Structure formats: structure tokens, C-alpha cells
Amino acid sequence: MNERYQEHVALWRYVDDCYAGAQRVKFGPNALEYLPIQPLEREELNTRGVQFDHSRYAFRRKIATYENFFRPIIDDVVGLMQRNPATVRFGMTCDEESAPEVVKLKDWGNAFNDGLAGLKNRLNFAQILYGRYGMLLDVQTDRAGLNPSFKIVEYDPRKILDGQVEHERANQFDALRWVLLDESTKLFDPDQKTWRFHPKWRLLALDRRGMYYVAIFQGDAIQEQWRNFELLRPDKRMAVYPNFKGKILDFIPFTVCNVERLGVQNWSRPPYLDVARLAIENYVVDSWYKMGLYFHATPTLAVCNATRESNDVRLGGVVWPKSSGGAPVTVSILETSGRGLAELRNAKEELKSVLRYTSIRDLLEHAGANSSSDSLRIRTTAGTVSVAAIDRTGARAIEEQLCFASIWSGATVEQTRQRISYQPDVTYLGAEFQMDAAVELLKTNYETRALSNRSAYAFLERAAPGVLPSYDDNVRQIQEERGALQPNGERSTPKTQESDDITPLTNQKEEK
């Protein structure tokens, strides 16, 4: 496999475990990596014959707390990217300019049948958690092989094993030369009544004529099949040339979306890997902190120059030792100071304090209504500028898949560029607009009259979408409340102002 793949697959597994939570971190297959065994703990296991479940290490791991502040950060960022729906267009004047099979991708066209909105959610999640995701435009038919339609097949980054591009065409969407995908799964054996692992690889490649084909490798000899396969002259028994209504492509309709760039050879580290590592470091420190609390809260009773009369000694009881050899008996409690515990507690707090520089949640929660407009804008911009860049990259990836479908359905490249558009709405500041800030806007506008009432009302609609009536209905209601209109719609007093110049209610003074 690709060396970069081997490097990144360990990072993907790391962030995946941290996101999954305590059960995976503390007791999963990589638990010993996240909470290393101390040399003395290992010596206890190796030389004293202590069973693992009864060892000090097992006890330390059991009482430690894994605080999963990594998951809410991932969920918050992904949720932020879904606040505003993206704008999709399939034609310059109307969507009917594109083939119906292309337009259908907006609402269907994937394994979950949730359209582009669901696809964007999963894509953004993979970008934020892993930094990589794959999408393949495939053609599916009914059981009779009729009624072809497009389907976008999604691939976890661990499923994209390797690939190559043509460097002389690296700036074009059709630059991919070949890509190898892992589609291994577990299949049910009806004879043995068991689930068995079934290795399967899918190759997407261009032959020597530059035509797109697919080849499948499966079974126990899958690696040997791959090594012996000729990419430019594929075995006719294995190669299948996908077509849509008789058209075969001269490019591979596969998109690899990374954090800020597209392409199978553009690698990105998980963007919030530092937060995952902070969560693991906090977990390790907490294990020693809880262990220290346990030993500090259970002091040792030391009895000198005495014989042992009974093993039944309990906390809160009284010990009556007998003198041994006539020497005076001394009984004391061995305790430790709390300095070490305080240092461990400070270490935990310092680790958490680092989150204020990485967490989008902290930035948004502390940019409240009492903040000035400038500070609100600065905080939100600082917290979302990189998120917006990731969002735009994901949108380019989805747009590329739609372009593939347009070209495969018969449109030219130029027609596709004019018709297809998928743009995210990254105005996250507007999504966080506070009602108190809206009230402050009305007060300011009453004093300055910089905006018309209609323009100011647009801000209110943005602050409370789906709550306020239309502007004209709102003006009518205000006039009714002031007695300007009777319930039957007739005017009771002469009109003195235009509807677009209704005096704001804010800061009005009572007439005496």
C-alpha cells in the first residue's frame, strides 16, 4: 500500500477511537496504547504472576475517567456547517436544462436516499474527523438491467488504499489514472451459520485507450491478483466498462475530498487531531490523579513492636496490640501530603485550558449578546475561517460529482460548467445572530435612520427565521394595533406616513 496511507491510517484509527468514547479508549483493542503500563506495573505482571484483571494497572485503568470533550467539538463544527443549506443549480435558467437523472441526485442518488443534504453532512463529518473522504459516481439499473440512474457511492478514508494521477493533467478533474478501493465485508455462510470475512478490492482505472473500466479482486489470493494485473491491458474476463445509456467515459468519476484540496495524492491530517490528543493526555493524568486519591484517602496503619492477634481490623475500629519482647508498642498512621494531588489537578486544568484555542464551541458560546458587534464578528470569524475553507472544499467535491453526472448524461464540458453549481452558505455569523443584538440594531437605527424599516426588518427575519410574518403583513398589524385600520380594512385616520416609514416602536416616548 501507499506509504502515506500507512502513516495516516493510524491517525484515522486514533481519532475514531477518541470520538467513539470511553468504552473504545479504555477497553478497546488499542487500550494499552492510550494508557501505557508503568514499568513497576509491568514488573508486577511479569515477575509476580499477578493476573491482569487483578493488577494495579487494571485497577488504575478502571477508575480513570475519559472525558470525551473531543466528540462535542467534532459535532459542533459539523453542525455549524449544516446551519445554512447549500445552493444547488442544474441550469442557467431552470434545472430542466440538465438530464432528469442528474437532477434526481439532489434528493436521492446515494445509499441512504437522502440527497445532497445527507451527502454533505457525511462528507463534512469525514473531513472534520478524518480529513479525507471518497465519492464514486456509479450507474445502477433495475433487476432487468433497465432504467439506469446515477448513484454516488461513498468511501471511508480507510477504504481508499492507493491511487495515481497523470501529472501533466493534474489540474483537471479527469487526471486520475487509477485508484484501488477496499470493499471487503462480512458475508453470512448459510451452511456454517456464521459470518465470515470476505476480502474484496475494486480497481478503477483507464486502459491504454484512455477508457474507464472497473475490475474486482476477491478471495484469499487477492494480493497476488492485484500484483499480476496489467493496468493498461486489463484481462477481458475481469474488466467491466460502466456505461450510461451506451456512453463510456474517458475519465474516472471518482473524487477524493481532503481538508482543503481535492485529489488522491493530496493528504491531510485530521484537523482536530490536537484535541483528540489532549483528551487522551487528560485521561492519562486522570488515572494517576484517581490513583493518588485512592492511596491518600486510605492511609496505612503502622504497628511497631507488637504481635498480631487478629486479622479482623477495620477502618473506624480499635487496635489492641500486645508488646513483643517487652519493647514499647507504637501505633501510627502513615499519610502522604496532598502536594502531588494538587499538581496533578493543576495538570488536568492546564490541559483543558488549551481547548480554548482549538474549540469552536468555546468561541461561539462566549460570543454572547452582550458582546459588541466588532468583538462578536472577530470571535466568530476567528473560529470559523478554517471551517469555512473546509466547507468550500467539500462543496467543490460534491459539485465535481454533479459535473461527472452531467457529462456522462451527454452534456459537453462547457455546458456542464455553465449549468452545474453547488455553493455552500458559509455566513455562519448570520446563523449566530442574537436577538438582543437585533434590538440594539433597532435602537441604533432609530437614532441614525441609516436603514429603511424594510432593510432593518430583513435583519430581524435573519435573526428569527420562520417566526416573523412578511414585512407587509407586519406593517398592517402595526397599523391595526395603533388604530390606523379598522378590522374591516377601512382607514379610520388619514395616512401620514408611507408603509416603509412606520415609526419604530423602540424608544418611543409617551405623549403627554
XYZ file of C-alpha atoms in Angstrom:
512
model
C 0.000 0.000 0.000
C 0.935 3.661 -0.298
C 3.357 4.788 2.422
C 1.245 7.864 3.105
C -1.761 5.589 3.576
C 0.062 3.543 6.209
C 1.008 6.755 8.004
C -2.498 8.195 8.021
C -4.467 5.030 8.787
C -3.022 5.080 12.330
C -4.235 8.678 12.756
C -7.713 7.801 11.476
C -7.930 4.934 13.924
C -6.773 7.230 16.739
C -9.396 9.936 16.173
C -12.056 7.308 15.546
C -11.413 5.734 18.956
C -11.350 9.118 20.691
C -14.678 10.048 19.108
C -16.260 6.681 19.986
C -15.704 7.272 23.691
C -14.637 5.602 26.926
C -15.509 2.017 26.010
C -13.221 2.072 22.963
C -10.434 4.082 24.624
C -10.341 2.149 27.904
C -11.206 -1.378 26.774
C -10.787 -1.477 23.006
C -8.003 -3.226 21.073
C -5.743 -0.157 21.409
C -6.343 0.460 25.133
C -2.725 -0.246 26.119
C -1.570 2.420 23.665
C -3.774 5.116 25.152
C -2.900 4.278 28.773
C 0.671 2.871 28.814
C 1.729 0.428 31.527
C 4.221 1.821 34.035
C 7.478 -0.209 34.450
C 6.564 -1.234 38.018
C 3.127 -2.330 36.823
C 4.701 -4.401 34.074
C 7.117 -5.943 36.588
C 4.162 -6.951 38.736
C 2.596 -8.752 35.792
C 5.813 -10.407 34.586
C 7.527 -11.489 37.835
C 4.851 -11.833 40.468
C 2.390 -13.851 38.460
C -0.473 -11.445 39.121
C -3.440 -11.890 36.792
C -4.062 -8.902 34.566
C -7.603 -8.266 35.815
C -6.327 -8.107 39.398
C -3.261 -5.982 38.686
C -2.634 -2.406 39.750
C -2.691 -1.351 36.115
C -6.172 -2.835 35.583
C -7.380 -1.017 38.700
C -5.853 2.286 37.546
C -7.481 1.952 34.143
C -10.836 1.082 35.688
C -11.025 4.128 37.966
C -9.704 6.592 35.357
C -12.218 8.821 33.577
C -12.014 9.502 29.861
C -13.664 12.886 29.388
C -14.788 12.902 25.787
C -14.605 16.613 25.014
C -13.376 15.619 21.537
C -16.765 14.370 20.300
C -18.779 17.545 21.074
C -16.195 19.654 19.281
C -16.474 17.499 16.148
C -20.277 17.514 16.353
C -20.369 21.283 16.914
C -18.193 22.046 13.900
C -20.100 19.654 11.621
C -23.396 21.052 12.895
C -22.198 24.570 12.202
C -21.513 23.586 8.587
C -25.120 22.373 8.224
C -26.737 25.551 9.635
C -27.255 27.148 6.239
C -28.400 24.984 3.302
C -26.211 24.962 0.223
C -27.417 26.385 -3.090
C -27.518 23.869 -5.945
C -28.219 24.707 -9.569
C -28.602 22.423 -12.594
C -29.220 25.064 -15.260
C -28.692 28.734 -16.044
C -32.431 29.427 -16.227
C -34.030 26.239 -14.843
C -32.973 22.807 -13.576
C -34.630 21.109 -16.569
C -31.604 22.083 -18.666
C -29.839 19.044 -17.169
C -30.901 15.442 -17.657
C -33.522 14.228 -15.124
C -31.106 11.571 -13.865
C -28.693 14.358 -12.900
C -31.335 16.499 -11.183
C -32.519 13.425 -9.262
C -29.227 13.413 -7.355
C -30.446 16.449 -5.422
C -32.979 14.397 -3.457
C -31.902 10.779 -3.973
C -28.873 9.182 -5.570
C -26.954 7.574 -2.688
C -27.122 4.526 -0.429
C -29.179 6.442 2.145
C -31.517 8.145 -0.357
C -31.178 11.439 1.499
C -29.890 13.516 -1.402
C -27.145 16.097 -1.438
C -28.025 17.382 2.043
C -27.295 13.992 3.615
C -24.212 13.546 1.448
C -22.860 16.930 2.565
C -23.414 16.050 6.225
C -21.443 12.792 5.973
C -18.761 14.408 3.823
C -18.260 17.284 6.273
C -18.149 14.843 9.181
C -15.403 12.815 7.497
C -13.492 15.989 6.621
C -13.583 17.233 10.221
C -12.926 13.865 11.881
C -10.526 12.203 9.409
C -9.543 14.874 6.893
C -10.441 12.677 3.896
C -13.428 11.108 2.084
C -14.114 9.461 -1.269
C -17.079 9.530 -3.665
C -17.669 7.465 -6.802
C -20.349 8.235 -9.372
C -21.762 4.848 -10.319
C -24.594 3.652 -12.555
C -27.307 1.367 -11.218
C -30.174 -0.354 -13.036
C -33.173 -2.456 -12.102
C -33.035 -6.255 -11.985
C -33.687 -6.452 -15.703
C -30.754 -4.149 -16.441
C -33.050 -1.292 -17.487
C -33.835 2.218 -16.217
C -30.259 3.321 -15.491
C -29.734 6.007 -12.862
C -26.797 7.638 -11.124
C -25.705 6.769 -7.615
C -22.934 8.385 -5.566
C -21.100 5.663 -3.626
C -19.251 6.911 -0.540
C -15.931 5.609 0.790
C -14.445 5.906 4.252
C -10.810 7.145 4.002
C -9.555 3.742 5.173
C -11.190 2.236 2.074
C -9.105 4.337 -0.360
C -5.989 2.169 -0.483
C -3.928 3.778 -3.232
C -4.084 5.757 -6.467
C -2.187 7.694 -9.094
C -2.784 10.798 -11.193
C -1.383 11.957 -14.516
C 0.809 14.870 -13.512
C 0.582 16.590 -16.881
C -3.180 16.878 -16.323
C -3.113 17.257 -12.533
C -5.220 20.448 -12.599
C -8.131 18.793 -14.401
C -10.860 16.699 -12.838
C -10.109 13.775 -15.168
C -6.453 13.497 -14.116
C -6.927 10.287 -12.092
C -5.116 7.340 -13.698
C -6.182 4.590 -11.313
C -7.421 4.112 -7.768
C -7.741 0.992 -5.609
C -10.666 0.738 -3.173
C -11.300 -1.716 -0.348
C -14.836 -3.138 -0.341
C -14.174 -6.061 1.992
C -17.061 -7.062 4.196
C -18.512 -9.894 6.265
C -20.785 -12.344 4.472
C -23.113 -14.898 6.035
C -22.346 -18.569 5.390
C -25.722 -20.369 5.335
C -24.078 -23.788 5.697
C -21.911 -22.946 8.703
C -24.388 -20.366 10.082
C -21.522 -17.953 10.678
C -20.310 -14.609 9.391
C -17.013 -14.752 7.517
C -14.683 -12.016 6.366
C -14.740 -11.667 2.586
C -11.802 -9.696 1.089
C -12.733 -7.609 -1.958
C -10.907 -4.816 -3.793
C -12.313 -2.623 -6.568
C -9.973 -1.110 -9.160
C -10.978 1.986 -11.114
C -8.603 2.633 -13.989
C -8.059 3.807 -17.562
C -6.852 1.344 -20.183
C -4.282 2.101 -22.874
C -7.004 3.799 -24.972
C -7.902 6.041 -22.048
C -11.276 4.384 -21.416
C -12.664 3.922 -17.916
C -13.101 0.356 -16.608
C -13.655 -1.448 -13.305
C -12.015 -4.692 -12.117
C -12.791 -6.712 -8.975
C -10.272 -8.728 -6.939
C -11.541 -11.013 -4.196
C -10.747 -14.138 -2.227
C -7.707 -15.304 -0.288
C -5.302 -14.622 -3.206
C -6.390 -11.027 -3.557
C -2.869 -9.561 -3.203
C -1.462 -11.865 -5.867
C -4.337 -10.990 -8.219
C -3.536 -7.317 -7.820
C 0.197 -7.772 -8.387
C -0.327 -9.780 -11.594
C -2.955 -7.497 -13.077
C -1.989 -5.298 -16.052
C -3.475 -1.823 -15.675
C -3.198 -0.700 -19.311
C -4.165 -4.082 -20.801
C -6.770 -5.433 -18.401
C -7.945 -9.032 -18.536
C -11.202 -9.005 -20.528
C -12.653 -11.560 -18.116
C -12.227 -9.139 -15.230
C -12.621 -5.658 -16.737
C -16.086 -4.107 -16.962
C -16.645 -0.799 -18.742
C -19.518 1.035 -16.982
C -21.832 2.885 -19.351
C -24.826 5.177 -19.081
C -27.227 4.759 -21.984
C -24.382 3.405 -24.077
C -21.816 6.098 -23.221
C -18.427 5.060 -21.770
C -16.268 7.645 -20.006
C -12.697 8.646 -20.818
C -12.065 9.677 -17.202
C -12.567 8.106 -13.761
C -15.628 9.590 -11.958
C -14.051 9.347 -8.516
C -13.443 12.276 -6.159
C -11.160 12.343 -3.125
C -12.002 15.229 -0.822
C -9.428 16.302 1.747
C -9.435 19.221 4.173
C -8.525 21.998 1.756
C -7.763 20.262 -1.552
C -9.161 17.566 -3.802
C -7.110 14.657 -5.115
C -5.997 11.156 -4.203
C -2.392 12.271 -3.727
C -3.219 15.301 -1.550
C -3.116 14.119 2.056
C -4.467 15.957 5.094
C -4.066 15.166 8.755
C -7.241 15.119 10.876
C -7.860 18.848 11.506
C -8.751 18.372 15.201
C -6.113 15.752 15.991
C -4.650 18.057 18.658
C -7.950 17.998 20.572
C -8.026 14.184 20.464
C -4.519 14.041 21.874
C -5.479 16.463 24.636
C -8.367 14.183 25.567
C -6.029 11.170 25.803
C -3.438 13.119 27.817
C -6.171 14.241 30.197
C -7.252 10.600 30.547
C -3.702 9.516 31.483
C -3.291 12.291 34.045
C -6.713 11.481 35.500
C -5.667 7.852 36.015
C -2.759 8.929 38.232
C -4.897 11.550 39.951
C -7.565 8.971 40.862
C -4.885 6.520 41.950
C -3.359 9.202 44.181
C -6.759 9.982 45.675
C -7.269 6.306 46.443
C -3.972 5.958 48.293
C -4.271 9.348 50.003
C -7.792 8.590 51.234
C -6.775 5.178 52.646
C -3.782 5.802 54.966
C -1.666 2.889 56.225
C -1.771 1.854 59.896
C 1.762 1.120 61.161
C 2.145 -1.019 64.337
C 5.688 -1.457 65.762
C 6.984 -3.927 68.426
C 3.701 -5.850 68.674
C 2.315 -9.282 67.917
C -0.639 -9.723 65.611
C -3.683 -11.041 67.483
C -6.376 -10.821 64.779
C -6.786 -10.164 61.084
C -10.162 -8.536 61.653
C -9.037 -4.923 61.605
C -11.455 -2.455 60.034
C -11.482 1.269 59.402
C -13.028 3.040 62.369
C -12.170 0.211 64.782
C -9.616 -0.011 67.590
C -6.356 -1.990 67.586
C -5.173 -3.556 70.885
C -1.672 -4.881 70.185
C 0.480 -6.897 72.626
C 4.054 -5.910 73.327
C 6.708 -8.017 71.668
C 9.872 -8.641 73.729
C 8.988 -6.006 76.311
C 9.588 -3.124 73.891
C 7.046 -0.330 73.970
C 4.293 -0.581 71.373
C 3.878 2.301 68.939
C 0.916 2.766 66.607
C 0.854 5.478 63.961
C -0.809 6.428 60.699
C 1.323 6.766 57.559
C -0.053 9.516 55.358
C 1.241 11.479 52.397
C 0.937 15.178 51.722
C -1.523 16.476 49.147
C 1.060 18.386 47.137
C 1.249 15.741 44.439
C -2.529 15.631 44.110
C -2.666 19.381 43.723
C -0.071 19.241 40.951
C -1.999 16.511 39.139
C -5.204 18.517 39.459
C -3.440 21.590 38.057
C -2.111 19.493 35.180
C -5.672 18.468 34.294
C -6.859 22.063 34.361
C -3.946 23.208 32.205
C -4.745 20.552 29.597
C -8.367 21.646 29.450
C -7.413 25.306 29.263
C -5.625 24.611 25.972
C -9.012 23.822 24.433
C -9.925 27.496 24.364
C -7.503 27.841 21.446
C -8.965 24.940 19.469
C -12.645 24.577 20.345
C -15.244 26.175 18.121
C -17.766 25.602 20.936
C -15.843 27.896 23.300
C -15.630 30.628 20.685
C -19.337 30.582 19.932
C -20.616 30.185 23.480
C -18.636 33.160 24.760
C -19.595 35.431 21.859
C -22.879 36.339 23.507
C -25.424 39.071 23.077
C -23.569 41.407 25.441
C -20.569 41.491 23.120
C -20.103 44.455 20.858
C -20.725 43.936 17.167
C -16.990 44.163 16.437
C -15.956 41.640 19.088
C -18.757 39.294 18.016
C -17.582 39.478 14.435
C -13.923 38.944 15.384
C -14.636 35.935 17.600
C -16.896 34.261 15.064
C -14.538 34.928 12.187
C -11.566 33.575 14.143
C -13.460 30.406 14.984
C -14.955 29.705 11.569
C -12.476 30.897 8.983
C -10.832 27.476 8.676
C -14.206 25.741 8.904
C -15.490 27.821 6.001
C -12.463 26.794 3.913
C -13.146 23.120 4.660
C -16.815 23.629 3.811
C -15.943 25.156 0.437
C -13.638 22.235 -0.350
C -16.420 19.774 0.400
C -18.765 21.747 -1.840
C -16.247 21.567 -4.701
C -16.123 17.789 -4.262
C -19.917 17.460 -4.472
C -20.008 19.830 -7.442
C -17.414 17.668 -9.178
C -19.634 14.602 -8.771
C -22.555 16.517 -10.274
C -20.329 17.572 -13.168
C -19.376 13.939 -13.751
C -23.071 13.038 -13.945
C -23.795 15.917 -16.341
C -21.010 14.904 -18.726
C -21.922 11.213 -18.502
C -25.530 12.074 -19.390
C -24.396 13.708 -22.633
C -23.625 17.359 -21.847
C -20.376 18.923 -23.001
C -17.758 20.227 -20.598
C -18.693 23.817 -21.454
C -22.402 23.153 -20.947
C -21.652 21.483 -17.646
C -19.632 24.448 -16.401
C -22.491 26.792 -17.207
C -25.258 24.630 -15.752
C -23.879 22.938 -12.642
C -23.223 24.857 -9.460
C -23.082 23.807 -5.801
C -22.274 26.613 -3.383
C -22.223 26.404 0.434
C -23.547 29.238 2.581
C -20.663 29.982 4.942
C -22.194 33.058 6.560
C -22.088 31.414 9.966
C -22.085 34.808 11.676
C -25.609 35.352 10.403
C -26.635 31.973 11.825
C -25.433 33.103 15.254
C -27.212 36.461 15.131
C -28.546 37.251 18.625
C -31.997 38.722 19.336
C -30.531 41.193 21.811
C -28.208 42.363 19.074
C -31.266 42.821 16.831
C -32.916 45.019 19.456
C -29.700 47.029 19.714
C -29.771 47.419 15.938
C -33.298 48.845 16.062
C -32.288 51.330 18.749
C -29.281 52.472 16.745
C -31.306 52.735 13.554
C -33.967 54.819 15.338
C -31.280 57.351 16.208
C -29.382 57.333 12.932
C -32.033 56.237 10.383
C -29.227 54.691 8.353
C -31.504 51.852 7.202
C -35.067 51.840 6.000
C -37.535 49.867 8.056
C -37.726 47.263 5.328
C -33.946 46.754 5.421
C -33.896 46.593 9.222
C -36.741 44.089 9.136
C -34.616 41.833 6.931
C -32.118 41.580 9.795
C -34.902 40.555 12.151
C -36.044 37.848 9.756
C -32.480 36.519 9.675
C -32.352 36.511 13.475
C -35.645 34.611 13.815
C -36.234 32.623 10.603
C -39.737 31.242 10.179
C -41.132 33.226 13.123
C -41.946 36.689 11.795
C -44.647 37.421 9.190
C -43.842 39.150 5.939
C -42.923 42.805 6.096
C -46.220 43.982 4.594
C -48.265 41.820 6.983
C -46.247 43.162 9.885
C -46.888 46.782 8.804
C -50.606 46.042 8.563
C -50.626 44.546 12.067
C -48.808 47.592 13.477
C -51.355 49.923 11.881
C -54.226 47.882 13.281
C -52.721 47.968 16.752
C -52.358 51.763 16.548
C -55.905 52.162 15.358
C -54.876 53.219 11.871
C -57.067 50.495 10.381
C -60.413 49.112 11.416
C -60.836 45.329 11.451
C -62.756 45.577 8.163
C -59.750 47.186 6.490
C -61.099 50.742 6.294
C -58.793 53.577 7.378
C -60.012 55.458 10.429
C -57.451 58.270 10.320
C -55.663 59.925 7.438
C -52.424 58.258 6.438
C -49.453 60.385 7.433
C -46.519 58.113 6.582
C -45.565 55.660 3.879
C -45.696 51.996 4.852
C -41.935 51.804 4.563
C -41.516 54.592 7.113
C -43.508 53.349 10.089
C -42.006 54.871 13.234
C -40.222 52.118 15.176
C -41.744 51.109 18.491
C -38.344 51.091 20.147
C -37.504 54.158 22.223
C -40.838 55.840 21.639
C -41.761 58.465 24.241
C -45.249 58.674 25.638
C -47.105 61.802 24.590
C -48.264 63.919 27.461
